[in-house]
Tab-separated table of C-alpha atoms in Angstrom:
chain	number	residue	atom	x	y	z
A	21	MET	CA	40.712	-27.761	2.209
A	22	GLN	CA	36.922	-27.841	1.704
A	23	THR	CA	37.187	-25.383	-1.188
A	24	GLU	CA	39.971	-27.419	-2.799
A	25	THR	CA	37.950	-30.628	-2.473
A	26	TYR	CA	34.905	-28.940	-4.008
A	27	MET	CA	36.949	-27.592	-6.929
A	28	GLN	CA	38.438	-31.046	-7.511
A	29	GLN	CA	34.956	-32.564	-7.600
A	30	LEU	CA	33.819	-29.855	-10.029
A	31	GLU	CA	36.807	-30.448	-12.310
A	32	GLU	CA	36.225	-34.213	-12.264
A	33	SER	CA	32.546	-33.749	-13.154
A	34	GLN	CA	33.499	-31.503	-16.067
A	35	LYS	CA	35.949	-34.120	-17.377
A	36	GLN	CA	33.174	-36.706	-17.702
A	37	PRO	CA	32.304	-37.463	-21.339
A	38	ILE	CA	29.252	-35.686	-22.730
A	39	THR	CA	26.268	-38.044	-22.862
A	40	PHE	CA	23.446	-38.265	-25.387
A	41	LYS	CA	21.023	-36.822	-22.819
A	42	GLU	CA	23.281	-33.794	-22.389
A	43	ILE	CA	23.386	-33.273	-26.147
A	44	VAL	CA	19.578	-33.407	-26.280
A	45	TRP	CA	19.487	-30.969	-23.372
A	46	ALA	CA	21.799	-28.486	-25.106
A	47	ILE	CA	19.774	-28.721	-28.334
A	48	PHE	CA	16.534	-28.188	-26.402
A	49	ILE	CA	17.790	-25.046	-24.630
A	50	THR	CA	19.253	-23.712	-27.873
A	51	LEU	CA	15.988	-24.226	-29.762
A	52	VAL	CA	13.961	-22.569	-26.983
A	53	SER	CA	16.355	-19.611	-26.996
A	54	VAL	CA	16.228	-19.259	-30.779
A	55	TYR	CA	12.426	-19.445	-30.698
A	56	SER	CA	12.329	-16.765	-28.016
A	57	TYR	CA	14.529	-14.505	-30.106
A	58	VAL	CA	12.583	-15.079	-33.319
A	59	THR	CA	9.263	-14.459	-31.549
A	60	TYR	CA	10.195	-11.602	-29.226
A	61	GLY	CA	13.465	-10.286	-30.660
A	62	THR	CA	11.854	-7.098	-31.929
A	63	LEU	CA	11.002	-6.208	-28.322
A	64	MET	CA	14.579	-6.736	-27.083
A	65	ASP	CA	17.428	-4.281	-27.004
A	66	ILE	CA	21.054	-5.348	-27.340
A	67	TYR	CA	21.423	-5.869	-23.586
A	68	GLU	CA	18.358	-8.111	-23.369
A	69	ILE	CA	19.646	-10.176	-26.282
A	70	GLY	CA	22.876	-10.557	-24.329
A	71	ILE	CA	20.912	-11.649	-21.262
A	72	LEU	CA	19.071	-14.246	-23.374
A	73	ILE	CA	22.334	-15.669	-24.721
A	74	GLY	CA	23.942	-15.673	-21.286
A	75	THR	CA	20.918	-17.372	-19.746
A	76	ALA	CA	20.928	-20.092	-22.422
A	77	ILE	CA	24.628	-20.826	-21.908
A	78	SER	CA	24.233	-20.827	-18.123
A	79	TRP	CA	21.213	-23.135	-18.274
A	80	ILE	CA	23.033	-25.606	-20.525
A	81	TRP	CA	25.945	-25.640	-18.070
A	82	LEU	CA	23.595	-25.952	-15.084
A	83	GLY	CA	21.894	-28.963	-16.672
A	84	ARG	CA	25.278	-30.667	-17.066
A	85	PHE	CA	26.507	-29.714	-13.600
A	86	TRP	CA	23.214	-30.633	-11.908
A	87	PRO	CA	21.320	-33.208	-14.028
A	88	SER	CA	18.104	-32.868	-11.971
A	89	MET	CA	17.565	-29.480	-13.591
A	90	ARG	CA	16.887	-31.180	-16.902
A	91	PRO	CA	13.608	-32.969	-16.000
A	92	PHE	CA	12.657	-29.933	-13.911
A	93	THR	CA	13.020	-27.674	-16.958
A	94	TYR	CA	11.141	-30.104	-19.211
A	95	TRP	CA	8.192	-30.135	-16.791
A	96	VAL	CA	8.211	-26.346	-16.489
A	97	SER	CA	8.306	-26.010	-20.268
A	98	ALA	CA	5.460	-28.474	-20.818
A	99	LEU	CA	3.127	-26.834	-18.296
A	100	THR	CA	3.999	-23.337	-19.490
A	101	ILE	CA	3.229	-24.356	-23.082
A	102	LEU	CA	-0.084	-25.813	-21.866
A	103	ALA	CA	-0.934	-22.467	-20.266
A	104	LEU	CA	0.032	-20.448	-23.333
A	105	TRP	CA	-1.884	-22.846	-25.578
A	106	SER	CA	-4.963	-22.484	-23.349
A	107	TYR	CA	-4.806	-18.702	-23.593
A	108	HIS	CA	-4.236	-18.801	-27.347
A	109	ASN	CA	-7.134	-21.180	-28.049
A	110	HIS	CA	-9.710	-19.525	-25.824
A	111	GLY	CA	-12.259	-17.244	-27.424
A	112	ASN	CA	-11.859	-14.399	-24.958
A	113	VAL	CA	-8.303	-14.236	-23.703
A	114	PHE	CA	-9.285	-11.909	-20.851
A	115	GLU	CA	-11.780	-14.441	-19.486
A	116	ALA	CA	-9.610	-17.502	-20.135
A	117	LYS	CA	-8.089	-17.573	-16.655
A	118	ASP	CA	-11.532	-18.007	-15.087
A	119	THR	CA	-13.142	-20.305	-17.648
A	120	ALA	CA	-10.489	-22.453	-19.389
A	121	PHE	CA	-10.168	-25.685	-17.368
A	122	PHE	CA	-6.370	-26.020	-17.236
A	123	LEU	CA	-5.862	-22.340	-16.541
A	124	LYS	CA	-8.515	-22.161	-13.847
A	125	PHE	CA	-7.388	-25.229	-11.932
A	126	LEU	CA	-3.734	-25.798	-12.794
A	127	VAL	CA	-1.493	-23.467	-14.762
A	128	SER	CA	-2.624	-19.852	-14.631
A	129	SER	CA	-0.209	-17.781	-12.576
A	130	GLU	CA	-2.601	-17.738	-9.610
A	131	SER	CA	-3.462	-21.443	-9.786
A	132	ALA	CA	0.184	-22.487	-10.122
A	133	THR	CA	1.145	-20.273	-7.171
A	134	MET	CA	-1.587	-21.830	-5.030
A	135	TRP	CA	-0.374	-25.336	-5.940
A	136	MET	CA	3.158	-24.294	-5.049
A	137	SER	CA	2.028	-22.941	-1.692
A	138	ALA	CA	-0.034	-25.994	-0.745
A	139	LEU	CA	2.718	-28.432	-1.705
A	140	LEU	CA	5.361	-26.579	0.295
A	141	VAL	CA	3.272	-26.486	3.460
A	142	LEU	CA	2.558	-30.210	3.079
A	143	ALA	CA	6.230	-30.899	2.395
A	144	THR	CA	7.210	-29.128	5.618
A	145	ALA	CA	5.004	-31.398	7.714
A	146	THR	CA	6.040	-34.473	5.707
A	147	TYR	CA	9.758	-33.818	6.195
A	148	PHE	CA	9.326	-33.584	9.968
A	149	PHE	CA	7.089	-36.658	10.010
A	150	ALA	CA	9.770	-38.563	8.097
A	151	LEU	CA	12.502	-37.315	10.446
A	152	PHE	CA	10.782	-38.416	13.632
A	153	ASN	CA	9.512	-41.700	12.195
A	154	LYS	CA	12.709	-42.584	10.338
A	155	SER	CA	10.744	-43.244	7.145
A	156	GLU	CA	12.843	-42.990	3.989
A	157	PHE	CA	9.767	-43.375	1.776
A	158	THR	CA	8.049	-40.467	3.531
A	159	ALA	CA	11.182	-38.357	3.172
A	160	LYS	CA	11.315	-39.112	-0.563
A	161	THR	CA	7.665	-38.113	-0.796
A	162	ALA	CA	8.496	-34.774	0.830
A	163	THR	CA	11.310	-34.219	-1.657
A	164	THR	CA	8.948	-34.990	-4.548
A	165	MET	CA	6.484	-32.460	-3.149
A	166	VAL	CA	9.178	-29.773	-3.091
A	167	TRP	CA	10.226	-30.547	-6.672
A	168	ALA	CA	6.584	-30.340	-7.773
A	169	ALA	CA	6.172	-27.072	-5.872
A	170	MET	CA	9.234	-25.626	-7.589
A	171	VAL	CA	7.793	-26.611	-10.976
A	172	PHE	CA	4.510	-24.864	-10.203
A	173	GLY	CA	6.294	-21.822	-8.780
A	174	PHE	CA	8.433	-21.443	-11.888
A	175	VAL	CA	5.435	-22.025	-14.166
A	176	GLY	CA	3.507	-19.392	-12.218
A	177	MET	CA	6.235	-16.836	-12.886
A	178	MET	CA	6.541	-17.709	-16.568
A	179	VAL	CA	2.787	-17.541	-17.144
A	180	ARG	CA	2.486	-14.312	-15.141
A	181	TRP	CA	5.060	-12.831	-17.515
A	182	ARG	CA	2.746	-13.603	-20.428
A	183	GLU	CA	-0.368	-12.490	-18.535
A	184	SER	CA	1.147	-9.068	-17.926
A	185	TYR	CA	1.225	-8.521	-21.708
A	186	ILE	CA	-2.280	-9.917	-22.151
A	187	ILE	CA	-3.750	-7.477	-19.623
A	188	ASN	CA	-2.046	-4.499	-21.222
A	189	PHE	CA	0.940	-4.570	-23.534
A	190	ASP	CA	2.411	-1.578	-21.731
A	191	TYR	CA	2.179	-3.485	-18.424
A	192	GLY	CA	4.313	-6.346	-19.744
A	193	HIS	CA	7.352	-7.147	-17.614
A	194	ILE	CA	9.420	-9.980	-16.204
A	195	PRO	CA	7.702	-10.938	-12.916
A	196	VAL	CA	10.400	-9.822	-10.478
A	197	SER	CA	9.279	-6.242	-9.883
A	198	SER	CA	6.687	-6.150	-7.085
A	199	LEU	CA	7.023	-7.457	-3.537
A	200	TYR	CA	4.494	-10.182	-4.384
A	201	GLU	CA	6.518	-11.342	-7.370
A	202	VAL	CA	9.859	-11.348	-5.583
A	203	PHE	CA	8.395	-13.420	-2.751
A	204	ILE	CA	7.588	-16.102	-5.314
A	205	LEU	CA	11.106	-15.704	-6.700
A	206	PHE	CA	12.560	-16.064	-3.193
A	207	ILE	CA	10.553	-19.236	-2.571
A	208	VAL	CA	11.631	-20.819	-5.860
A	209	MET	CA	15.290	-19.816	-5.525
A	210	THR	CA	15.508	-21.031	-1.941
A	211	GLY	CA	13.686	-24.276	-2.689
A	212	LEU	CA	15.913	-25.136	-5.643
A	213	MET	CA	19.076	-24.317	-3.721
A	214	TYR	CA	17.936	-26.530	-0.874
A	215	LEU	CA	17.197	-29.411	-3.263
A	216	TYR	CA	20.697	-29.138	-4.694
A	217	TYR	CA	22.330	-29.413	-1.270
A	218	GLU	CA	19.938	-32.194	-0.282
A	219	GLN	CA	21.219	-34.211	-3.232
A	220	LYS	CA	24.851	-33.203	-2.758
A	221	TYR	CA	24.973	-34.251	0.902
A	222	LYS	CA	22.512	-37.134	0.517
A	223	THR	CA	20.399	-36.196	3.524
A	224	ARG	CA	16.767	-35.163	3.831
A	225	ALA	CA	16.912	-34.579	7.584
A	226	LEU	CA	17.323	-30.815	7.118
A	227	GLY	CA	14.289	-30.506	4.843
A	228	GLY	CA	11.766	-29.651	7.541
A	229	TYR	CA	13.950	-26.901	8.963
A	230	VAL	CA	14.576	-25.231	5.613
A	231	MET	CA	10.930	-25.612	4.651
A	232	LEU	CA	9.959	-23.670	7.792
A	233	VAL	CA	11.422	-20.452	6.434
A	234	ILE	CA	9.933	-21.171	3.004
A	235	SER	CA	6.523	-21.874	4.562
A	236	ALA	CA	6.800	-18.570	6.433
A	237	ALA	CA	7.329	-16.879	3.066
A	238	VAL	CA	4.308	-18.784	1.721
A	239	ALA	CA	2.188	-17.557	4.648
A	240	PHE	CA	3.167	-13.961	3.909
A	241	LEU	CA	2.534	-14.478	0.204
A	242	LEU	CA	-0.975	-15.834	0.824
A	243	TRP	CA	-1.803	-12.993	3.207
A	244	TYR	CA	-0.461	-10.484	0.695
A	245	HIS	CA	-2.506	-12.144	-2.046
A	246	PHE	CA	-5.885	-12.391	-0.305
A	247	ASP	CA	-5.768	-9.438	2.082
A	248	ARG	CA	-4.011	-6.870	-0.090
A	249	GLY	CA	-4.858	-8.143	-3.573
A	250	ALA	CA	-1.157	-7.961	-4.399
A	251	HIS	CA	-1.452	-10.603	-7.108
A	252	GLU	CA	-3.117	-8.095	-9.412
A	253	ILE	CA	-0.683	-7.160	-12.182
A	254	GLN	CA	0.162	-3.454	-12.154
A	255	PRO	CA	2.186	-1.283	-14.541
A	256	LEU	CA	5.851	-0.805	-13.765
A	257	VAL	CA	7.147	2.418	-12.294
A	258	PRO	CA	9.541	4.119	-14.756
A	259	ALA	CA	12.698	3.219	-12.783
A	260	LEU	CA	11.948	-0.507	-13.172
A	261	LYS	CA	11.601	-0.421	-16.950
A	262	SER	CA	15.166	-1.531	-17.426
A	263	TYR	CA	17.165	-4.583	-18.471
A	264	TRP	CA	19.025	-4.238	-15.159
A	265	MET	CA	16.026	-5.663	-13.342
A	266	LYS	CA	16.381	-8.965	-15.212
A	267	ILE	CA	19.825	-9.612	-13.723
A	268	HIS	CA	19.969	-7.579	-10.497
A	269	VAL	CA	16.876	-9.036	-8.831
A	270	PRO	CA	17.505	-12.770	-9.503
A	271	ALA	CA	21.130	-12.422	-8.346
A	272	ASN	CA	19.908	-10.696	-5.184
A	273	PHE	CA	17.564	-13.539	-4.352
A	274	VAL	CA	20.166	-16.232	-4.798
A	275	GLY	CA	21.881	-14.342	-1.985
A	276	TYR	CA	18.757	-14.120	0.164
A	277	GLY	CA	18.020	-17.800	-0.456
A	278	GLY	CA	21.514	-18.860	0.576
A	279	PHE	CA	21.369	-16.805	3.770
A	280	ALA	CA	17.935	-18.211	4.656
A	281	ILE	CA	19.075	-21.810	4.174
A	282	ALA	CA	22.183	-21.179	6.293
A	283	ALA	CA	20.029	-19.786	9.120
A	284	MET	CA	17.745	-22.821	9.192
A	285	VAL	CA	20.651	-25.256	8.987
A	286	ALA	CA	22.081	-23.308	11.922
A	287	VAL	CA	18.864	-23.968	13.861
A	288	ALA	CA	19.195	-27.691	13.131
A	289	TYR	CA	22.853	-27.539	14.179
A	290	LEU	CA	22.024	-25.888	17.516
A	291	PHE	CA	19.225	-28.368	18.291
A	292	THR	CA	21.466	-31.301	17.423
A	293	GLU	CA	24.364	-29.995	19.473
A	294	ARG	CA	22.109	-29.395	22.478
A	295	SER	CA	20.692	-32.903	22.139
A	296	LEU	CA	24.198	-34.427	22.042
A	297	LYS	CA	25.247	-32.507	25.133
A	298	LYS	CA	22.282	-33.901	27.045
A	299	ASN	CA	22.726	-37.406	25.711
A	300	PRO	CA	25.659	-38.470	23.488
A	301	GLU	CA	23.536	-41.421	22.349
A	302	SER	CA	20.585	-39.194	21.409
A	303	THR	CA	18.273	-40.830	18.855
A	304	PHE	CA	17.357	-37.392	17.499
A	305	ALA	CA	20.997	-36.530	16.847
A	306	ALA	CA	21.513	-39.915	15.203
A	307	ARG	CA	18.874	-39.046	12.620
A	308	MET	CA	20.509	-35.727	11.781
A	309	PRO	CA	23.623	-35.125	9.668
A	310	SER	CA	26.831	-34.769	11.646
A	311	LEU	CA	27.680	-31.375	13.109
A	312	GLU	CA	30.621	-31.190	10.686
A	313	ILE	CA	28.341	-31.662	7.679
A	314	MET	CA	25.879	-29.011	8.862
A	315	ASP	CA	28.756	-26.628	9.542
A	316	ASP	CA	30.021	-27.257	6.015
A	317	ILE	CA	26.585	-26.639	4.489
A	318	MET	CA	26.309	-23.332	6.359
A	319	TYR	CA	29.664	-22.287	4.969
A	320	LYS	CA	28.858	-23.361	1.407
A	321	VAL	CA	25.457	-21.652	1.175
A	322	ILE	CA	26.690	-18.437	2.784
A	323	ALA	CA	29.683	-18.342	0.428
A	324	LEU	CA	27.412	-18.896	-2.582
A	325	GLY	CA	24.836	-16.402	-1.347
A	326	PHE	CA	27.513	-13.819	-0.590
A	327	ALA	CA	29.014	-14.127	-4.079
A	328	PHE	CA	25.668	-13.529	-5.762
A	329	PHE	CA	24.678	-10.813	-3.290
A	330	THR	CA	27.939	-9.001	-4.067
A	331	ILE	CA	27.240	-9.219	-7.790
A	332	ALA	CA	23.683	-7.974	-7.210
A	333	THR	CA	24.918	-5.034	-5.140
A	334	VAL	CA	27.351	-3.957	-7.847
A	335	LEU	CA	24.664	-4.336	-10.519
A	336	GLY	CA	22.257	-2.352	-8.330
A	337	ALA	CA	24.748	0.499	-8.071
A	338	MET	CA	25.153	0.557	-11.846
A	339	TRP	CA	21.370	0.524	-12.265
A	340	ALA	CA	21.052	3.385	-9.752
A	341	ALA	CA	23.566	5.451	-11.707
A	342	GLU	CA	21.489	5.012	-14.844
A	343	ALA	CA	18.085	5.555	-13.184
A	344	TRP	CA	18.834	8.197	-10.543
A	345	GLY	CA	22.128	9.705	-11.624
A	346	GLY	CA	24.345	8.323	-8.847
A	347	TYR	CA	25.863	4.996	-7.867
A	348	TRP	CA	24.978	5.346	-4.188
A	349	SER	CA	22.516	7.582	-2.361
A	350	TRP	CA	22.267	5.994	1.115
A	351	ASP	CA	18.680	5.111	0.396
A	352	PRO	CA	17.358	2.846	3.243
A	353	LYS	CA	17.294	-0.186	0.934
A	354	GLU	CA	20.862	0.462	-0.170
A	355	THR	CA	22.037	1.060	3.385
A	356	TRP	CA	20.531	-2.164	4.673
A	357	ALA	CA	21.880	-4.090	1.693
A	358	LEU	CA	25.310	-2.837	2.731
A	359	ILE	CA	24.676	-3.959	6.319
A	360	VAL	CA	23.734	-7.442	5.077
A	361	TRP	CA	26.853	-7.550	2.899
A	362	LEU	CA	29.127	-6.482	5.757
A	363	ASN	CA	27.527	-9.018	8.097
A	364	TYR	CA	28.243	-11.996	5.838
A	365	ALA	CA	31.606	-10.624	4.730
A	366	ALA	CA	32.587	-10.603	8.406
A	367	TRP	CA	31.164	-14.130	8.872
A	368	LEU	CA	33.254	-15.493	6.019
A	369	HIS	CA	36.353	-13.534	7.044
A	370	ILE	CA	36.229	-14.807	10.620
A	371	ARG	CA	35.705	-18.374	9.483
A	372	MET	CA	38.507	-18.368	6.924
A	373	SER	CA	41.069	-16.264	8.805
A	374	LYS	CA	40.405	-17.278	12.414
A	375	GLY	CA	39.091	-20.780	11.783
A	376	TRP	CA	35.896	-20.292	13.790
A	377	ARG	CA	33.477	-23.196	13.529
A	378	GLY	CA	30.459	-24.629	15.254
A	379	THR	CA	28.177	-22.954	17.764
A	380	PRO	CA	29.222	-19.275	17.519
A	381	MET	CA	29.037	-19.370	13.723
A	382	ALA	CA	25.670	-21.140	13.852
A	383	TRP	CA	24.268	-18.445	16.149
A	384	TRP	CA	25.726	-15.791	13.873
A	385	ALA	CA	24.135	-17.389	10.788
A	386	PHE	CA	20.784	-17.606	12.583
A	387	ILE	CA	20.860	-13.969	13.752
A	388	GLY	CA	21.852	-12.999	10.220
A	389	LEU	CA	18.407	-14.132	9.095
A	390	PHE	CA	16.805	-11.295	11.053
A	391	ILE	CA	19.187	-8.763	9.524
A	392	THR	CA	18.449	-10.124	6.061
A	393	THR	CA	14.688	-10.203	6.690
A	394	PHE	CA	14.684	-6.557	7.707
A	395	ALA	CA	16.649	-5.623	4.591
A	396	PHE	CA	14.285	-7.705	2.431
A	397	LEU	CA	10.959	-6.866	4.045
A	398	GLY	CA	11.336	-4.546	7.048
A	399	VAL	CA	12.661	-1.655	4.998
A	400	ASN	CA	9.547	-1.832	2.835
A	401	MET	CA	7.308	-1.828	5.904
A	402	PHE	CA	8.911	0.835	8.076
A	403	LEU	CA	11.114	3.025	5.901
A	404	SER	CA	10.727	4.935	2.668
A	405	GLY	CA	13.051	6.048	-0.068
A	406	LEU	CA	13.859	5.575	-3.716
A	407	HIS	CA	12.787	1.923	-3.420
A	408	SER	CA	9.328	2.852	-2.127
A	409	TYR	CA	7.694	0.925	-4.978
A	410	GLY	CA	8.082	-2.148	-2.763
A	411	GLU	CA	5.945	-0.859	0.118
A	412	LEU	CA	3.231	-2.965	1.697
């Protein structure tokens, strides 16, 4: 019933007449895509051209399906152009990051990442402050902070992409290769997914909980940056010099983001349920979404994450066949990816076939976070294999 209702809403939204703003949006994305091809087409193979076209079409659709992505993209584009302009107009491009004002304090990859990190930590505290003080203005402020953080995070990735070519043309790569880069990707993917569901369900009460897992990722990122110097751009290992990376890794992290959100919504669900059991008139529970809504969000984000994680796993197998000569080698990363897939496949199967809801599924979603975290990070820390390029 929930799936049917969602599909009906999607069909109704697609039947809405196209507005002038949507036409401008489509023209904007098309022009950016054409410019990218004209400027960098000689560096692309046929598969990368296909990825560019597919990304443009998907982004146009996303802007129609979720209008908030339009101003987000405009802001990202403007700040990225500012960064590229600053590099282009500085006398010594290698010193620009440390001397050009906008790069040093705002839009270099490092500066943008620091802004993203600070805003997300502040947003976490602000969401909880708003929840316990019932302040709608404060909650809106927290949401604005997260949107701003997502802009800076995305700008940081885009500018890092350019910086990799500035440092050494042979180093140039899309910034989703190292553990440092994919942590930024995870933060941005998870933050944007949360913002979508915040708008869809019209509640900000879950913001603090979801931001906790994102702030944990920020803490790791900052440690990795300052203690290990992981922000330094390094050349790619040969296996990563492939168009597969451009589609496999982002799809993977939509999955990770969905699973992380589900786990934190599960935490909110369990706290709310416990509060209601102690006191049916609980003021805390009254501030939270209903248990039914939180249960529905868990289901939706796990279903979305599972779909993308499945696609990523298939793409990873195809990439492995090209890079290492076999679709599957029981490498630790592959094995744990399979464990994650089986875990959420079982979660969805039990929910849809047996009708399980509520507390057991919330606990399962929460425990799933630890399984996912080990697959994402633990394998890199404690195991070795063909994916050893992600070690700490």
